[in-house]
Tab-separated table of C-alpha atoms in Angstrom:
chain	number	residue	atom	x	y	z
A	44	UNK	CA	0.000	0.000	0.000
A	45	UNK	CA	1.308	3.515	-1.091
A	46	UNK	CA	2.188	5.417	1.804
A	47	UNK	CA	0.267	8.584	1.852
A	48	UNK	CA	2.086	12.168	2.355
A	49	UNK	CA	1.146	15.227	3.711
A	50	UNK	CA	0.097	16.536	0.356
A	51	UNK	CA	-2.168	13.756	-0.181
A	52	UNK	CA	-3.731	13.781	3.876
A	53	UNK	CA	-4.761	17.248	3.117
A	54	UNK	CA	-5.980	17.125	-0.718
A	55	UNK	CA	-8.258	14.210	0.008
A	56	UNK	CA	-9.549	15.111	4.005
A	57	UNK	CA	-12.975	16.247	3.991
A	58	UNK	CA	-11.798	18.715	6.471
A	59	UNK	CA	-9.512	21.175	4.070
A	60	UNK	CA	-12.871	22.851	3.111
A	61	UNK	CA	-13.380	23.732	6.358
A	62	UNK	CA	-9.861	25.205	7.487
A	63	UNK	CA	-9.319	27.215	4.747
A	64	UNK	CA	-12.961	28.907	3.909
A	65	UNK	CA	-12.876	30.075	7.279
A	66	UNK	CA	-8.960	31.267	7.472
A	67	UNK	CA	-9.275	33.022	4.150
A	68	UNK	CA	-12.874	34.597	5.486
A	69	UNK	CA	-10.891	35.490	8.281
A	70	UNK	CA	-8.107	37.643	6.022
A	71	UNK	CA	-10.675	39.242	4.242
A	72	UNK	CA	-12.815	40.364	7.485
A	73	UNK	CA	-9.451	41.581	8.901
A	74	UNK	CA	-9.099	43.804	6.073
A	75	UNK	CA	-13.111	44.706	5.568
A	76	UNK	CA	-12.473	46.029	9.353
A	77	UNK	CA	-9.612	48.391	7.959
A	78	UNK	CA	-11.404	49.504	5.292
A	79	UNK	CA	-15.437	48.904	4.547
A	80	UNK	CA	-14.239	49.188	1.044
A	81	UNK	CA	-13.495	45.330	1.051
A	82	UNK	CA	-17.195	44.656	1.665
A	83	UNK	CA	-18.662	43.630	-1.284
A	84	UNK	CA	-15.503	42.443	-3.243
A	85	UNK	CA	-15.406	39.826	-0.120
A	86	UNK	CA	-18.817	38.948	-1.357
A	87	UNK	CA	-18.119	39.101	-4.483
A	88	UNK	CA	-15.071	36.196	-3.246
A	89	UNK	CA	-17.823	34.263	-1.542
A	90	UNK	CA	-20.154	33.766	-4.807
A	91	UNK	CA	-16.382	32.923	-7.208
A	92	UNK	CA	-15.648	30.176	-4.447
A	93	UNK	CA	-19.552	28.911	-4.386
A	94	UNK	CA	-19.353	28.735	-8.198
A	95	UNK	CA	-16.158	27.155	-7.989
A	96	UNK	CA	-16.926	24.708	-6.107
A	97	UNK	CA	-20.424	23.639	-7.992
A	98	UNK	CA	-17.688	23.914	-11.594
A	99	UNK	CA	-15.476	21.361	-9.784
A	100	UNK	CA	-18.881	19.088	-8.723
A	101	UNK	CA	-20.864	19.400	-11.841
A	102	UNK	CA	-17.823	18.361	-13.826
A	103	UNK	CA	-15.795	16.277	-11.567
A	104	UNK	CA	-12.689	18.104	-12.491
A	105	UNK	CA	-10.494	15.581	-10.021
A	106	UNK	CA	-11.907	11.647	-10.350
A	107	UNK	CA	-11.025	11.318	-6.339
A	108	UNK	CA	-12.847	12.742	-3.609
A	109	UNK	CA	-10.836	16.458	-3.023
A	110	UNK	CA	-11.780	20.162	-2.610
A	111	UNK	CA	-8.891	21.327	-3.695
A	112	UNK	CA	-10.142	22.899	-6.825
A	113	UNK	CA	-11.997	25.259	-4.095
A	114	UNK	CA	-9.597	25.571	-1.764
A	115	UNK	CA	-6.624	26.063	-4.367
A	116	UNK	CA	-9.337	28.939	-5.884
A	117	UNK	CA	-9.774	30.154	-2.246
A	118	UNK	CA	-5.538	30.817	-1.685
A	119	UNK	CA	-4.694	32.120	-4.133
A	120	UNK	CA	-7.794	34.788	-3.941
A	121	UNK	CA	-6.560	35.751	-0.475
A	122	UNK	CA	-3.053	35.898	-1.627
A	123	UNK	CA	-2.877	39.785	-2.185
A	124	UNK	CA	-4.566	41.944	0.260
A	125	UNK	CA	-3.699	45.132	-1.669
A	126	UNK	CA	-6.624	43.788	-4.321
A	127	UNK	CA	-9.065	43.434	-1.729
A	128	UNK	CA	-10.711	47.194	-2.210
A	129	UNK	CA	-11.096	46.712	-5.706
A	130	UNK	CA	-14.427	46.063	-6.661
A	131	UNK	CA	-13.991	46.232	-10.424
A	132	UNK	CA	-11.138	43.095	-9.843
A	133	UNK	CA	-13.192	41.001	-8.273
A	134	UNK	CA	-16.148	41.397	-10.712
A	135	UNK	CA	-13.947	40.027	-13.264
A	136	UNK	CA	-13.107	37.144	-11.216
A	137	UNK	CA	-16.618	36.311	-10.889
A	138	UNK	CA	-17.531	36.915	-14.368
A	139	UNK	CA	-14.277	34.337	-15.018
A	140	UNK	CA	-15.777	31.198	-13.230
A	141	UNK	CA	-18.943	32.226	-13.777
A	142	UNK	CA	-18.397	31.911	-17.864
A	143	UNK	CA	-16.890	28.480	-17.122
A	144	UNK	CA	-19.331	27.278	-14.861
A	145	UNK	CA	-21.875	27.937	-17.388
A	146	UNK	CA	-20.289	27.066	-20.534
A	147	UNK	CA	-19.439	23.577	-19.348
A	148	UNK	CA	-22.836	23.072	-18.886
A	149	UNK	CA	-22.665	22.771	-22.620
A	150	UNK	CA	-20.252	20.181	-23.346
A	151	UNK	CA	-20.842	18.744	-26.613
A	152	UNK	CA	-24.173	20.374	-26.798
A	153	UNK	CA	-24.089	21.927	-30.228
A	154	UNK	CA	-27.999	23.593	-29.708
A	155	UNK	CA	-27.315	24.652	-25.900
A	156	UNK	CA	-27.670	28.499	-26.504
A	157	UNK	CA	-29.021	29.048	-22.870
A	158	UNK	CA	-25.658	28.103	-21.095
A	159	UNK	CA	-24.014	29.870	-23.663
A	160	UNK	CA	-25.952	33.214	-23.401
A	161	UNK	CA	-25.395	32.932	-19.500
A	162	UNK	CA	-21.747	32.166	-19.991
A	163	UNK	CA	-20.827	35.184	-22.458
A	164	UNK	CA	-23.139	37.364	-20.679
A	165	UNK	CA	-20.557	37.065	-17.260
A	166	UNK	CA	-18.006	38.008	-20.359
A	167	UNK	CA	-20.158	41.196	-21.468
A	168	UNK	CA	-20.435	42.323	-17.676
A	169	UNK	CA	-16.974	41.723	-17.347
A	170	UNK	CA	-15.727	43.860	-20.590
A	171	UNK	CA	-18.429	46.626	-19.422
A	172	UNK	CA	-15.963	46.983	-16.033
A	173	UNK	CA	-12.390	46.187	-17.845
A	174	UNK	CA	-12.891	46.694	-21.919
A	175	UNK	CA	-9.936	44.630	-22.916
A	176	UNK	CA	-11.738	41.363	-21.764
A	177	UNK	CA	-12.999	41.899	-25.303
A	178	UNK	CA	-9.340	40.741	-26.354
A	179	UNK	CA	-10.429	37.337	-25.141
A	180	UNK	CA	-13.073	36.332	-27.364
A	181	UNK	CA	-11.356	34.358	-29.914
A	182	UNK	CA	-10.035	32.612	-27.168
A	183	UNK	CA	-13.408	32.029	-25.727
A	184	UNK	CA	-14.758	30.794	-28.608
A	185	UNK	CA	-12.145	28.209	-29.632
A	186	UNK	CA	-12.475	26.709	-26.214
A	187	UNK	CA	-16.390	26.479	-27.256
A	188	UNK	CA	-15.250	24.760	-30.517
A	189	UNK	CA	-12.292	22.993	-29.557
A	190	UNK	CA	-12.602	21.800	-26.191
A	191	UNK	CA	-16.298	22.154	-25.539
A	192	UNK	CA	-17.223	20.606	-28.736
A	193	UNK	CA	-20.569	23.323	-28.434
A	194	UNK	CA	-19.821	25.425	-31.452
A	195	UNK	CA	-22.825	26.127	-33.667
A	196	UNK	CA	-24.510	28.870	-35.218
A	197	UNK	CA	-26.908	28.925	-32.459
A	198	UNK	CA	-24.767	28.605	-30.358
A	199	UNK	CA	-22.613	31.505	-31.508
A	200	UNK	CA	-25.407	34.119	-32.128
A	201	UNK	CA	-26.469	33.202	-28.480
A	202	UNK	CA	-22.607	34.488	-27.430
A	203	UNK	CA	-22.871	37.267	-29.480
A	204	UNK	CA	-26.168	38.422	-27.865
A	205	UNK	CA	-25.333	37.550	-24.401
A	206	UNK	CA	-21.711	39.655	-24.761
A	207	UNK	CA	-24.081	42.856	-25.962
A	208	UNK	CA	-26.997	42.152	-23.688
A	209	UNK	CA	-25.768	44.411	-20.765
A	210	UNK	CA	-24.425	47.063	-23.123
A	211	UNK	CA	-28.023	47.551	-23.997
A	212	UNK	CA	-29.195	48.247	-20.489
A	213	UNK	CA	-25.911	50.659	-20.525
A	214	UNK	CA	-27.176	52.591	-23.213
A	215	UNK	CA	-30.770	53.022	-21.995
A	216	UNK	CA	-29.092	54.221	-18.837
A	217	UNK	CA	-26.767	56.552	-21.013
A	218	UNK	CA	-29.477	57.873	-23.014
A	219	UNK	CA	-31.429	58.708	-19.740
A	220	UNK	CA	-28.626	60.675	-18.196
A	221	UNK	CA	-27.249	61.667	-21.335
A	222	UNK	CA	-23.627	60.579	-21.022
A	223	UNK	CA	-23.393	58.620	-24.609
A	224	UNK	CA	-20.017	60.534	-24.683
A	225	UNK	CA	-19.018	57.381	-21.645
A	226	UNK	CA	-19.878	54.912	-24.265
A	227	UNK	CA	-17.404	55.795	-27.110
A	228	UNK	CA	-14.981	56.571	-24.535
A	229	UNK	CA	-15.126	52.611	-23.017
A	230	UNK	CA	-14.079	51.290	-26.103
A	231	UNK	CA	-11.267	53.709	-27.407
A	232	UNK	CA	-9.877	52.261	-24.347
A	233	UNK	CA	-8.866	49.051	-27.066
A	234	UNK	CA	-6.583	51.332	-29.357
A	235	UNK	CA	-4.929	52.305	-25.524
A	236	UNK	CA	-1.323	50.102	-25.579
A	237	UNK	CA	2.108	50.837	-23.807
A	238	UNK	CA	4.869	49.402	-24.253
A	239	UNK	CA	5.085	45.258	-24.305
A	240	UNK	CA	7.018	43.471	-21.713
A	241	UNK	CA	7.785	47.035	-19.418
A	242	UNK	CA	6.845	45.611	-15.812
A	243	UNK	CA	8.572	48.629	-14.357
A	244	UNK	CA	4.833	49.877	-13.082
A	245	UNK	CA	4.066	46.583	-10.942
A	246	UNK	CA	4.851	46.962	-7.774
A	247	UNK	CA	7.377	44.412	-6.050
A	248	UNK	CA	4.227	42.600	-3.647
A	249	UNK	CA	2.240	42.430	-6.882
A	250	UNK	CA	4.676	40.624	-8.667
A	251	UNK	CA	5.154	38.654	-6.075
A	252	UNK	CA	1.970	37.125	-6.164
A	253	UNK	CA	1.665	37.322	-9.686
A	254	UNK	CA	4.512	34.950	-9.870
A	255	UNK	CA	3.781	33.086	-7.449
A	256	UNK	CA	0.702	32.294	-9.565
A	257	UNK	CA	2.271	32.369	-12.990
A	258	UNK	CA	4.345	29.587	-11.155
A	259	UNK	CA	1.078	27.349	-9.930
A	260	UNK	CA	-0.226	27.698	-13.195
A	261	UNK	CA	3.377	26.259	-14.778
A	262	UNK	CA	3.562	23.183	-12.325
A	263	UNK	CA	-0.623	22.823	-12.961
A	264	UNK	CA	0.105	22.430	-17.003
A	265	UNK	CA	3.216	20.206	-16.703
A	266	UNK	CA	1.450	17.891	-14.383
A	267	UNK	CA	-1.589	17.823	-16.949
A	268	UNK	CA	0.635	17.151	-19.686
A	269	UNK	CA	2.155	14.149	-17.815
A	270	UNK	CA	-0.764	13.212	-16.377
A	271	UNK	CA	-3.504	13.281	-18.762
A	272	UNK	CA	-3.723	10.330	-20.028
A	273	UNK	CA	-5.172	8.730	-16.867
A	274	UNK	CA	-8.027	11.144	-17.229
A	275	UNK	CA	-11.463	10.696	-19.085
A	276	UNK	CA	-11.798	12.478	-22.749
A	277	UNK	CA	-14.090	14.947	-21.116
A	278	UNK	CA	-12.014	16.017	-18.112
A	279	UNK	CA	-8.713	16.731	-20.603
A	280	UNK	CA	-10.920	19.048	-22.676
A	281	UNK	CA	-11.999	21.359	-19.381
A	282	UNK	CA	-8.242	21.276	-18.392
A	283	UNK	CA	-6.894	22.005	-21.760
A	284	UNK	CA	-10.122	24.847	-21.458
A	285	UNK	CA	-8.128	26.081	-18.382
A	286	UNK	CA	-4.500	26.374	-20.003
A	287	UNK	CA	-5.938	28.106	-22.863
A	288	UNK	CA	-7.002	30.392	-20.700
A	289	UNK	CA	-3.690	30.817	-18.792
A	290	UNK	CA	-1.715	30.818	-21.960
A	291	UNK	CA	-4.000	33.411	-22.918
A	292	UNK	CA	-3.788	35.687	-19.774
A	293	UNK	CA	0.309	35.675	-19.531
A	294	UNK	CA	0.543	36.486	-23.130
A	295	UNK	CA	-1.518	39.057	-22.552
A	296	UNK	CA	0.778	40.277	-19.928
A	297	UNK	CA	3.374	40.222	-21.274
A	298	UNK	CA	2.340	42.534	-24.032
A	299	UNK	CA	0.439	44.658	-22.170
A	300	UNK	CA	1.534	44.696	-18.586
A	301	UNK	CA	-0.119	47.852	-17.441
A	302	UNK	CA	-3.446	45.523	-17.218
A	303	UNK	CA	-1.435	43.478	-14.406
A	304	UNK	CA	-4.242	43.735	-11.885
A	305	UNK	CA	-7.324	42.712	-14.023
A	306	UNK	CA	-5.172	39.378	-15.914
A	307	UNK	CA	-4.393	38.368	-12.255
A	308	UNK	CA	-7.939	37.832	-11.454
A	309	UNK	CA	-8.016	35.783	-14.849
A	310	UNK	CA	-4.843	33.854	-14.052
A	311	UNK	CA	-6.415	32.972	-10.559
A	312	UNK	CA	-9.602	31.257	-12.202
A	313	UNK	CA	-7.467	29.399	-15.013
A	314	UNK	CA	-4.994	27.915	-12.392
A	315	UNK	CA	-6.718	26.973	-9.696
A	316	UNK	CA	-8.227	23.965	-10.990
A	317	UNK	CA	-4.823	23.221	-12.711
A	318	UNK	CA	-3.309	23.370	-9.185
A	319	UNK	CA	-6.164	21.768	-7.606
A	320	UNK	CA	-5.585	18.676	-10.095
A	321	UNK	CA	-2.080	18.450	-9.508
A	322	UNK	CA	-2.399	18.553	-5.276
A	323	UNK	CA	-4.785	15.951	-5.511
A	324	UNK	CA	-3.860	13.598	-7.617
A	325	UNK	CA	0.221	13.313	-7.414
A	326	UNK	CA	1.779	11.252	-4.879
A	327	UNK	CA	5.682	11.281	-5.055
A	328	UNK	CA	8.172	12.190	-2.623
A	329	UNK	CA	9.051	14.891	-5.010
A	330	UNK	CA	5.511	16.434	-5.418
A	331	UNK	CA	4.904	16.587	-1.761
A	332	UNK	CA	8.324	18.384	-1.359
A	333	UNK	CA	6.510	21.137	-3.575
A	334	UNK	CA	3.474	21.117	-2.450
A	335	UNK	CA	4.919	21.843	1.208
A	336	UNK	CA	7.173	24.802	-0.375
A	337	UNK	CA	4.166	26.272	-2.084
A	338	UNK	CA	2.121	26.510	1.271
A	339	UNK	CA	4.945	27.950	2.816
A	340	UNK	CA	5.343	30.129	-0.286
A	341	UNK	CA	1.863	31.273	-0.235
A	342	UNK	CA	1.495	31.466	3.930
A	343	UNK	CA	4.802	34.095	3.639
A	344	UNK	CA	3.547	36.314	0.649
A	345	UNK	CA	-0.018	36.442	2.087
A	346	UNK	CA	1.290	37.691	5.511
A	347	UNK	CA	3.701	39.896	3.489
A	348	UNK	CA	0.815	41.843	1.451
A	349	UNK	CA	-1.339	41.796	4.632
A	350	UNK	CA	1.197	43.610	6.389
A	351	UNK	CA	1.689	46.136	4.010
A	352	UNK	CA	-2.285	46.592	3.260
């Protein structure tokens, strides 16, 4: 019998769930008590790890009994306290899970144009608060095609109408207080672009954390491609969904780096089920030895940005 590690006693205890929601809770009341601005992008936390957790039981993303898809989701949302005030951030984290939880509700549904409206409509909501979410759609839609096998024409007027749906309760709301000016102004906000790979405006805790997740994401994706052959047709195509999403995000970074805050929030819904995957379901000596210097990792930079919040 294979002897089981401390990575593998925590992945697979029912109990994880239960020491982390409350411990990250904890972080973010600490900081809603030093400024009521963290209010509602704590709830806005709450809902990402609720839909998190029903995307990683709908779909079982691991084939072993684990929460770490929610827990891994949960860590590395607490990592940076300096986010915490920003509203607009965490909307876009919510609109990130909540596009996957809904569009993998339509796995290999070609006529499916409900999940799909739902799904694109997070992305319209999303691009209404940060414009350059835009830049993701042809991303979006070849996961739809490639790894959700859902692409239709149906299916792909119900994306286009669910991106533009809030835009036309924006303009009503424009019209009324006659601001159309705002409108035009959101989307020259696309032709905005500074200089690629200058990361001279991030702040040292910010990249911390940043790589500290570009780095979960890396380990996630190797393990996959290692791994994936001992996983069912339909679970590769959600994690290849995922590492299209975080090849997506860090490309975008790396051109355009001044959009550092908003791609983290991307970066933190693409890897945590990456991570998640590999915490679970590894079980080597040499694993465990990283999955003990990642905690430690994460336990430092979190008490790092929480001191300086």
């Amino acid at each position: 019998m294979q002897k089981k590690r401390i990575q593998n006693k925590i992945s697979e205890s029912r109990w994880t769930t239960s020491f982390v929601l409350p411990i990250s809770f904890l972080v973010w009341t600490l900081a809603a008590y030093r400024n009521i601005a963290v209010i509602l992008p704590t709830v806005c936390m709450l809902l990402s790890t609720f839909l998190m957790m029903r995307l990683n039981h709908n779909n079982g993303l691991i084939r072993i009994y684990s929460r770490m898809v929610s827990c891994s989701f949960l860590v590395l949302a607490t990592l940076d306290a300096t986010r915490f005030t920003s509203l607009s951030q965490a909307i876009v984290m919510l609109g990130g899970v909540g596009f996957f939880t809904s569009a993998f509700m339509a796995y290999q549904k070609s006529v499916s144009p409900g999940y799909i409206f739902y799904a694109f409509l997070c992305v319209g909501i999303s691009s209404i608060i940060w414009t350059q979410v835009i830049f993701f759609l042809p991303i979006l839609w070849i996961i739809m095609s490639a790894n959700l096998l859902a692409m239709s024409g149906r299916n792909f007027v119900a994306s286009i109408l669910g991106l533009l749906a809030p835009y036309w309760f924006l303009l009503i709301y424009l019209g009324i207080t006659n601001n159309l000016k705002w409108f035009v102004a959101h989307f020259n906000k696309l032709l905005e672009f500074t200089q690629p790979f200058n990361f001279s405006a991030i702040p040292i805790h910010q990249a911390l954390s940043l790589g500290f997740i570009i780095l979960c994401s890396i380990i996630g994706i190797v393990h996959y491609l290692r791994q994936r052959r001992n996983d069912s047709i339909r679970t590769r195509l959600f994690c290849q969904a995922f590492i299209n999403g975080d090849i997506a995000a860090i490309v975008f970074l790396l051109l355009q780096p001044q959009h550092a805050n908003y791609i983290q929030s991307i970066l933190i819904v693409c890897t945590a089920p990456l991570l998640g995957h590999f915490c679970a379901l590894t079980k080597t000596r040499f694993t465990n030895w990283i999955f003990c210097t990642l905690g430690i990792s994460c336990i430092i930079i979190t008490l790092y940005n929480i001191w300086i919040f």
